[in-house]
C-alpha positions as a Markdown table, in Angstrom:
| # | Residue | x | y | z |
|---|---|---|---|---|
| 1 | Met | 156.9 | 117.8 | 74.4 |
| 2 | Leu | 153.5 | 116.2 | 74.8 |
| 3 | Lys | 151.2 | 117.1 | 71.9 |
| 4 | Ile | 147.6 | 117.5 | 72.9 |
| 5 | Lys | 145.1 | 116.2 | 70.3 |
| 6 | Lys | 142.6 | 118.8 | 69.3 |
| 7 | Pro | 139.0 | 117.6 | 69.6 |
| 8 | Thr | 137.0 | 117.3 | 66.4 |
| 9 | Lys | 133.9 | 119.4 | 65.7 |
| 10 | Glu | 131.7 | 116.3 | 66.1 |
| 11 | Gln | 133.3 | 115.7 | 69.6 |
| 12 | Val | 132.8 | 119.3 | 70.6 |
| 13 | Leu | 129.1 | 119.2 | 69.5 |
| 14 | Arg | 128.5 | 115.9 | 71.3 |
| 15 | Phe | 130.1 | 117.4 | 74.5 |
| 16 | Ile | 127.9 | 120.5 | 74.3 |
| 17 | Lys | 124.8 | 118.4 | 73.6 |
| 18 | Arg | 125.4 | 116.0 | 76.5 |
| 19 | Asn | 126.2 | 118.7 | 79.0 |
| 20 | Ser | 123.2 | 120.8 | 77.9 |
| 21 | Leu | 120.9 | 117.9 | 78.5 |
| 22 | Ile | 122.5 | 117.4 | 82.0 |
| 23 | Ile | 122.1 | 121.0 | 82.9 |
| 24 | Ile | 118.5 | 121.2 | 81.6 |
| 25 | Gly | 117.6 | 118.0 | 83.4 |
| 26 | Thr | 119.2 | 119.1 | 86.6 |
| 27 | Ala | 117.4 | 122.5 | 86.4 |
| 28 | Ile | 114.0 | 120.8 | 86.0 |
| 29 | Leu | 114.9 | 118.5 | 89.0 |
| 30 | Ala | 115.9 | 121.5 | 91.1 |
| 31 | Phe | 112.8 | 123.5 | 90.3 |
| 32 | Gly | 110.6 | 120.6 | 91.1 |
| 33 | Val | 112.2 | 120.3 | 94.5 |
| 34 | Gly | 112.3 | 124.0 | 95.2 |
| 35 | Ile | 108.8 | 124.9 | 94.1 |
| 36 | Phe | 106.8 | 121.8 | 95.3 |
| 37 | Ile | 108.8 | 119.6 | 97.7 |
| 38 | Val | 110.5 | 122.1 | 100.0 |
| 39 | Pro | 107.5 | 124.4 | 100.7 |
| 40 | Phe | 105.3 | 121.4 | 101.6 |
| 41 | Asp | 108.0 | 119.6 | 103.5 |
| 42 | Leu | 107.5 | 116.5 | 101.4 |
| 43 | Val | 109.9 | 113.7 | 102.3 |
| 44 | Thr | 110.4 | 111.7 | 99.1 |
| 45 | Gly | 113.8 | 110.2 | 99.8 |
| 46 | Gly | 117.1 | 111.3 | 98.4 |
| 47 | Val | 119.2 | 114.3 | 99.4 |
| 48 | Ser | 116.2 | 116.7 | 99.2 |
| 49 | Gly | 114.2 | 114.5 | 101.6 |
| 50 | Leu | 117.2 | 114.4 | 104.0 |
| 51 | Ala | 117.6 | 118.2 | 103.8 |
| 52 | Val | 114.0 | 118.7 | 104.6 |
| 53 | Ile | 114.4 | 116.6 | 107.7 |
| 54 | Ile | 117.5 | 118.5 | 108.8 |
| 55 | Asn | 115.7 | 121.7 | 108.4 |
| 56 | Glu | 112.9 | 120.5 | 110.7 |
| 57 | Met | 115.3 | 119.1 | 113.2 |
| 58 | Thr | 117.2 | 122.4 | 113.5 |
| 59 | Gly | 114.1 | 124.5 | 113.7 |
| 60 | Gly | 114.8 | 126.1 | 110.3 |
| 61 | Lys | 118.4 | 127.2 | 111.3 |
| 62 | Val | 119.9 | 125.0 | 108.6 |
| 63 | Ser | 118.3 | 125.9 | 105.3 |
| 64 | Val | 117.4 | 123.1 | 102.8 |
| 65 | Asp | 119.7 | 124.5 | 100.0 |
| 66 | Leu | 122.6 | 124.7 | 102.4 |
| 67 | Ser | 122.1 | 121.1 | 103.5 |
| 68 | Val | 121.8 | 120.0 | 99.9 |
| 69 | Thr | 125.0 | 121.7 | 99.0 |
| 70 | Ile | 127.0 | 120.2 | 101.9 |
| 71 | Ile | 125.6 | 116.7 | 101.4 |
| 72 | Thr | 125.9 | 116.7 | 97.6 |
| 73 | Trp | 129.6 | 117.9 | 97.6 |
| 74 | Ala | 130.5 | 115.5 | 100.5 |
| 75 | Leu | 129.1 | 112.6 | 98.6 |
| 76 | Phe | 130.8 | 113.7 | 95.4 |
| 77 | Phe | 134.2 | 113.7 | 97.0 |
| 78 | Leu | 133.5 | 110.4 | 98.8 |
| 79 | Gly | 132.6 | 108.9 | 95.4 |
| 80 | Leu | 135.7 | 110.3 | 93.9 |
| 81 | Leu | 137.9 | 108.7 | 96.5 |
| 82 | Ile | 136.2 | 105.3 | 96.5 |
| 83 | Leu | 134.5 | 104.9 | 93.1 |
| 84 | Gly | 137.1 | 106.7 | 91.0 |
| 85 | Lys | 137.2 | 109.5 | 88.4 |
| 86 | Ala | 135.1 | 107.9 | 85.7 |
| 87 | Phe | 132.1 | 107.6 | 87.9 |
| 88 | Ser | 132.5 | 111.0 | 89.6 |
| 89 | Leu | 132.8 | 112.8 | 86.3 |
| 90 | Arg | 129.3 | 111.7 | 85.4 |
| 91 | Thr | 128.0 | 113.4 | 88.6 |
| 92 | Leu | 130.2 | 116.5 | 88.4 |
| 93 | Cys | 128.0 | 118.7 | 86.3 |
| 94 | Ser | 124.9 | 118.0 | 88.4 |
| 95 | Thr | 126.9 | 118.4 | 91.6 |
| 96 | Ile | 127.8 | 122.0 | 90.5 |
| 97 | Val | 124.5 | 123.2 | 89.1 |
| 98 | Tyr | 122.0 | 121.5 | 91.3 |
| 99 | Pro | 122.6 | 123.5 | 94.5 |
| 100 | Val | 122.6 | 126.7 | 92.4 |
| 101 | Phe | 119.3 | 126.1 | 90.7 |
| 102 | Leu | 117.8 | 124.9 | 93.9 |
| 103 | His | 118.7 | 128.1 | 95.7 |
| 104 | Phe | 117.3 | 130.1 | 92.8 |
| 105 | Ser | 114.1 | 128.2 | 92.7 |
| 106 | Leu | 113.6 | 128.7 | 96.5 |
| 107 | Lys | 114.1 | 132.5 | 95.9 |
| 108 | Met | 111.6 | 132.4 | 93.1 |
| 109 | Val | 109.0 | 131.1 | 95.5 |
| 110 | Glu | 109.7 | 134.1 | 97.8 |
| 111 | Trp | 109.7 | 136.6 | 94.9 |
| 112 | Ile | 106.7 | 135.4 | 92.8 |
| 113 | Pro | 103.4 | 135.6 | 94.5 |
| 114 | Phe | 101.5 | 133.0 | 92.4 |
| 115 | Leu | 104.2 | 130.3 | 93.3 |
| 116 | Gln | 103.3 | 130.8 | 97.0 |
| 117 | Leu | 100.8 | 128.0 | 97.4 |
| 118 | Asp | 98.7 | 127.5 | 100.5 |
| 119 | Thr | 100.6 | 124.7 | 102.2 |
| 120 | Ser | 97.7 | 123.9 | 104.6 |
| 121 | Ser | 95.5 | 122.8 | 101.8 |
| 122 | Glu | 95.3 | 119.1 | 101.2 |
| 123 | Val | 94.4 | 119.6 | 97.6 |
| 124 | Asn | 97.5 | 121.8 | 97.1 |
| 125 | Met | 99.6 | 119.1 | 98.9 |
| 126 | Leu | 98.3 | 116.4 | 96.5 |
| 127 | Leu | 99.1 | 118.7 | 93.5 |
| 128 | Ala | 102.5 | 119.4 | 94.9 |
| 129 | Ala | 103.2 | 115.6 | 95.2 |
| 130 | Ile | 102.0 | 114.9 | 91.6 |
| 131 | Phe | 103.9 | 117.8 | 90.0 |
| 132 | Ser | 107.1 | 117.3 | 92.0 |
| 133 | Gly | 107.1 | 113.7 | 90.9 |
| 134 | Val | 106.7 | 114.7 | 87.3 |
| 135 | Met | 109.4 | 117.4 | 87.4 |
| 136 | Val | 111.9 | 115.4 | 89.4 |
| 137 | Gly | 111.3 | 112.3 | 87.2 |
| 138 | Ala | 111.6 | 114.3 | 84.0 |
| 139 | Gly | 114.8 | 116.0 | 85.2 |
| 140 | Cys | 116.5 | 112.7 | 86.2 |
| 141 | Ala | 115.5 | 111.1 | 82.9 |
| 142 | Ile | 116.9 | 114.0 | 80.8 |
| 143 | Thr | 120.1 | 113.9 | 82.9 |
| 144 | Phe | 120.4 | 110.2 | 82.2 |
| 145 | Ile | 119.8 | 110.7 | 78.5 |
| 146 | Gly | 122.7 | 113.2 | 78.5 |
| 147 | Gly | 125.0 | 110.5 | 80.0 |
| 148 | Gly | 125.1 | 112.1 | 83.4 |
| 149 | Ser | 124.0 | 111.1 | 86.9 |
| 150 | Thr | 122.3 | 113.2 | 89.6 |
| 151 | Gly | 124.6 | 111.6 | 92.2 |
| 152 | Gly | 123.4 | 112.4 | 95.7 |
| 153 | Leu | 122.6 | 109.4 | 97.9 |
| 154 | Asp | 122.9 | 107.1 | 94.9 |
| 155 | Ile | 126.7 | 107.5 | 95.4 |
| 156 | Leu | 126.4 | 106.0 | 98.9 |
| 157 | Ala | 124.4 | 103.1 | 97.5 |
| 158 | Phe | 127.1 | 102.4 | 94.9 |
| 159 | Ile | 129.8 | 102.5 | 97.6 |
| 160 | Leu | 127.9 | 100.1 | 99.8 |
| 161 | Ala | 127.3 | 97.8 | 96.8 |
| 162 | Lys | 131.0 | 97.8 | 96.0 |
| 163 | Phe | 132.0 | 96.2 | 99.3 |
| 164 | Thr | 129.0 | 93.9 | 99.8 |
| 165 | Pro | 127.1 | 91.3 | 97.6 |
| 166 | Ile | 123.9 | 93.4 | 97.8 |
| 167 | Lys | 123.0 | 95.3 | 94.6 |
| 168 | Ser | 123.0 | 99.1 | 94.6 |
| 169 | Ser | 119.3 | 99.2 | 93.6 |
| 170 | Val | 118.5 | 97.4 | 96.9 |
| 171 | Tyr | 120.5 | 100.0 | 98.9 |
| 172 | Val | 118.8 | 102.9 | 97.1 |
| 173 | Phe | 115.4 | 101.4 | 98.2 |
| 174 | Ile | 116.7 | 101.0 | 101.8 |
| 175 | Ile | 118.1 | 104.5 | 102.0 |
| 176 | Asp | 115.1 | 106.2 | 100.5 |
| 177 | Gly | 112.8 | 104.1 | 102.7 |
| 178 | Thr | 114.7 | 105.0 | 105.8 |
| 179 | Ile | 114.5 | 108.7 | 104.9 |
| 180 | Val | 110.8 | 108.5 | 104.4 |
| 181 | Ala | 110.4 | 106.7 | 107.7 |
| 182 | Leu | 112.5 | 109.4 | 109.4 |
| 183 | Gly | 110.3 | 112.0 | 107.9 |
| 184 | Phe | 107.2 | 110.4 | 109.4 |
| 185 | Ile | 109.0 | 110.3 | 112.8 |
| 186 | Phe | 110.0 | 113.9 | 112.8 |
| 187 | Phe | 106.9 | 115.5 | 111.2 |
| 188 | Lys | 104.4 | 113.0 | 112.7 |
| 189 | Gln | 102.0 | 113.6 | 109.9 |
| 190 | Leu | 100.7 | 110.5 | 108.0 |
| 191 | Pro | 99.2 | 112.5 | 105.1 |
| 192 | Leu | 102.6 | 114.2 | 104.5 |
| 193 | Cys | 104.4 | 110.9 | 104.5 |
| 194 | Leu | 101.9 | 109.4 | 102.1 |
| 195 | Met | 102.2 | 112.4 | 99.7 |
| 196 | Gly | 106.0 | 111.9 | 99.8 |
| 197 | Ile | 105.5 | 108.2 | 98.8 |
| 198 | Ile | 103.1 | 109.2 | 96.0 |
| 199 | Ser | 105.7 | 111.7 | 94.7 |
| 200 | Ala | 108.5 | 109.1 | 94.7 |
| 201 | Phe | 106.3 | 106.6 | 92.9 |
| 202 | Ile | 105.5 | 109.1 | 90.2 |
| 203 | Val | 109.2 | 109.9 | 89.8 |
| 204 | Ala | 109.9 | 106.2 | 89.0 |
| 205 | Ile | 107.1 | 106.1 | 86.5 |
| 206 | Val | 108.2 | 109.2 | 84.7 |
| 207 | Ile | 111.8 | 108.1 | 84.5 |
| 208 | Asp | 110.7 | 104.8 | 83.0 |
| 209 | Lys | 108.4 | 106.5 | 80.4 |
| 210 | Ile | 111.0 | 109.1 | 79.3 |
| 211 | Phe | 114.2 | 107.2 | 79.5 |
| 212 | Leu | 113.1 | 103.7 | 78.8 |
| 213 | Gly | 109.8 | 104.0 | 77.0 |
| 214 | Glu | 107.9 | 100.7 | 77.5 |
| 215 | Ser | 111.0 | 98.6 | 78.0 |
| 216 | Lys | 113.2 | 98.1 | 81.0 |
| 217 | Val | 116.0 | 96.1 | 79.5 |
| 218 | Phe | 118.3 | 96.6 | 76.5 |
| 219 | Met | 120.4 | 94.6 | 74.1 |
| 220 | Ala | 123.7 | 95.9 | 72.7 |
| 221 | Tyr | 125.7 | 94.6 | 69.7 |
| 222 | Ile | 129.3 | 95.8 | 69.6 |
| 223 | Val | 131.6 | 95.3 | 66.6 |
| 224 | Thr | 135.1 | 95.9 | 67.8 |
| 225 | Asp | 138.8 | 94.9 | 67.4 |
| 226 | Lys | 139.2 | 94.9 | 71.1 |
| 227 | His | 136.6 | 92.4 | 72.2 |
| 228 | Glu | 138.7 | 90.7 | 74.9 |
| 229 | Glu | 139.4 | 94.0 | 76.8 |
| 230 | Ile | 135.8 | 95.2 | 76.5 |
| 231 | Thr | 134.4 | 91.8 | 77.5 |
| 232 | Ser | 136.7 | 91.8 | 80.6 |
| 233 | Leu | 135.6 | 95.3 | 81.7 |
| 234 | Ile | 131.9 | 94.4 | 81.1 |
| 235 | His | 132.3 | 91.4 | 83.4 |
| 236 | Lys | 134.2 | 93.3 | 86.0 |
| 237 | Lys | 132.4 | 96.7 | 86.1 |
| 238 | Ile | 128.7 | 96.0 | 85.4 |
| 239 | Asp | 128.7 | 92.3 | 86.2 |
| 240 | Arg | 127.1 | 91.2 | 82.9 |
| 241 | Thr | 128.1 | 88.3 | 80.6 |
| 242 | Thr | 128.7 | 88.6 | 76.8 |
| 243 | Thr | 128.3 | 86.4 | 73.8 |
| 244 | Ile | 131.1 | 86.6 | 71.2 |
| 245 | Ile | 130.0 | 86.2 | 67.6 |
| 246 | Asp | 132.2 | 85.8 | 64.6 |
| 247 | Cys | 131.1 | 88.1 | 61.8 |
| 248 | Glu | 132.3 | 89.6 | 58.5 |
| 249 | Gly | 132.0 | 93.1 | 57.2 |
| 250 | Gly | 129.6 | 93.2 | 54.2 |
| 251 | Tyr | 131.6 | 95.9 | 52.5 |
| 252 | Ser | 135.2 | 95.4 | 53.8 |
| 253 | Lys | 135.0 | 91.6 | 53.9 |
| 254 | Gln | 137.1 | 91.7 | 57.0 |
| 255 | Ser | 136.6 | 89.2 | 59.8 |
| 256 | Lys | 135.4 | 90.8 | 63.0 |
| 257 | Lys | 134.2 | 89.9 | 66.5 |
| 258 | Met | 130.8 | 91.1 | 67.7 |
| 259 | Leu | 129.8 | 91.2 | 71.3 |
| 260 | Ala | 126.2 | 90.8 | 72.4 |
| 261 | Val | 125.3 | 91.9 | 75.9 |
| 262 | Cys | 122.0 | 92.3 | 77.8 |
| 263 | Phe | 121.7 | 95.0 | 80.4 |
| 264 | Thr | 119.4 | 97.3 | 82.4 |
| 265 | Met | 118.8 | 101.0 | 82.7 |
| 266 | Ser | 121.2 | 101.5 | 85.6 |
| 267 | Glu | 124.0 | 99.9 | 83.6 |
| 268 | Tyr | 123.3 | 101.9 | 80.4 |
| 269 | Asn | 125.9 | 104.7 | 80.9 |
| 270 | Gly | 128.4 | 102.3 | 82.4 |
| 271 | Leu | 128.4 | 100.2 | 79.2 |
| 272 | Ile | 128.8 | 103.3 | 77.0 |
| 273 | Glu | 131.8 | 104.5 | 79.0 |
| 274 | Ile | 133.5 | 101.1 | 78.8 |
| 275 | Val | 133.2 | 100.8 | 75.0 |
| 276 | Ser | 134.2 | 104.4 | 74.4 |
| 277 | Ser | 137.2 | 104.2 | 76.7 |
| 278 | Val | 138.6 | 101.1 | 75.1 |
| 279 | Asp | 137.7 | 101.4 | 71.4 |
| 280 | Lys | 136.5 | 104.8 | 70.1 |
| 281 | His | 136.1 | 103.2 | 66.6 |
| 282 | Ala | 133.8 | 100.4 | 67.8 |
| 283 | Phe | 130.4 | 100.2 | 66.1 |
| 284 | Met | 127.6 | 99.7 | 68.7 |
| 285 | Thr | 123.9 | 99.2 | 68.2 |
| 286 | Ile | 121.5 | 99.4 | 71.3 |
| 287 | Asn | 117.9 | 98.2 | 71.1 |
| 288 | Arg | 115.2 | 98.0 | 73.8 |
| 289 | Ala | 114.3 | 94.4 | 74.4 |
| 290 | His | 110.6 | 93.4 | 74.8 |
| 291 | Ala | 111.7 | 90.8 | 77.4 |
| 292 | Ile | 114.9 | 89.1 | 78.6 |
| 293 | Asn | 114.6 | 85.9 | 80.5 |
| 294 | Gly | 117.3 | 83.9 | 82.2 |
| 295 | Glu | 120.1 | 84.3 | 84.7 |
| 296 | Gly | 120.4 | 87.9 | 86.0 |
| 297 | Phe | 117.0 | 88.9 | 84.6 |
| 298 | Asp | 113.4 | 87.6 | 84.9 |
| 299 | Pro | 113.1 | 83.8 | 85.1 |
| 300 | Leu | 111.9 | 81.9 | 82.1 |
| 301 | Pro | 108.1 | 81.5 | 82.2 |
| 302 | Thr | 107.0 | 77.9 | 82.9 |
| 303 | Lys | 103.9 | 76.2 | 81.6 |
| 304 | Arg | 101.3 | 75.7 | 84.2 |
| 305 | Lys | 100.3 | 72.2 | 84.9 |
| 306 | Asp | 96.5 | 71.6 | 84.8 |
């Protein structure tokens, strides 16, 4: 008979903390979309932008929250089939709660009078672009801190990157840019398009400030007895190289191997999952790096010739 290992109190608390952060982050994201983006028809890219366009194309017959639910779940199952369980589990919580919170936030706009802003006012439109960017960015960042992912069209970008040499970040830019362009075609309002771009720009800034602080790159040091397996997965799954360093425990006096690896924000959760899946007893330190120069990162600065 297979004996199921009971999780420790620390593991339960960590699970609750991570999922609480994911739920809180997803809720903030949904309220930002429902209160500011949808009423003003702001096309900022992503699933919400696509849903706003579908709503316009169908003359309001297909609601935004219905489109978001269908697209989100379709992409989740597509990711499950192609990218596997490990990736899909990171998006599962947001996939479940995001459509629910979005539907509730849209109802709040109907129920609460002071949330019903004058959508014809350009000042209100600008405020909506700013505050939607702040809330969506904060929601995404808190979800990332919890170890989750908002999924959505990012899943499509990861799938395309898996079968092509182009990075997922490039596909995210292409997909979001295409959605913004489609929004301009269907709504035929340049101010609306520009407000969507402003909102998307603020989202990127807020994610950087909350999730990364001032730094965009990280350095991890991993002390482990399974350095070969972890190194292999790092090379394969996040396409980063490692440096293997011989070290000795100051207290135990045992010889160990330490891996040093540089990585970016988008690879943060992937690295954590690799290490925890291979060696739960590994000791890992992660620091923000002021700058990393070399292959795969920014080029080394060269001295200007006079």
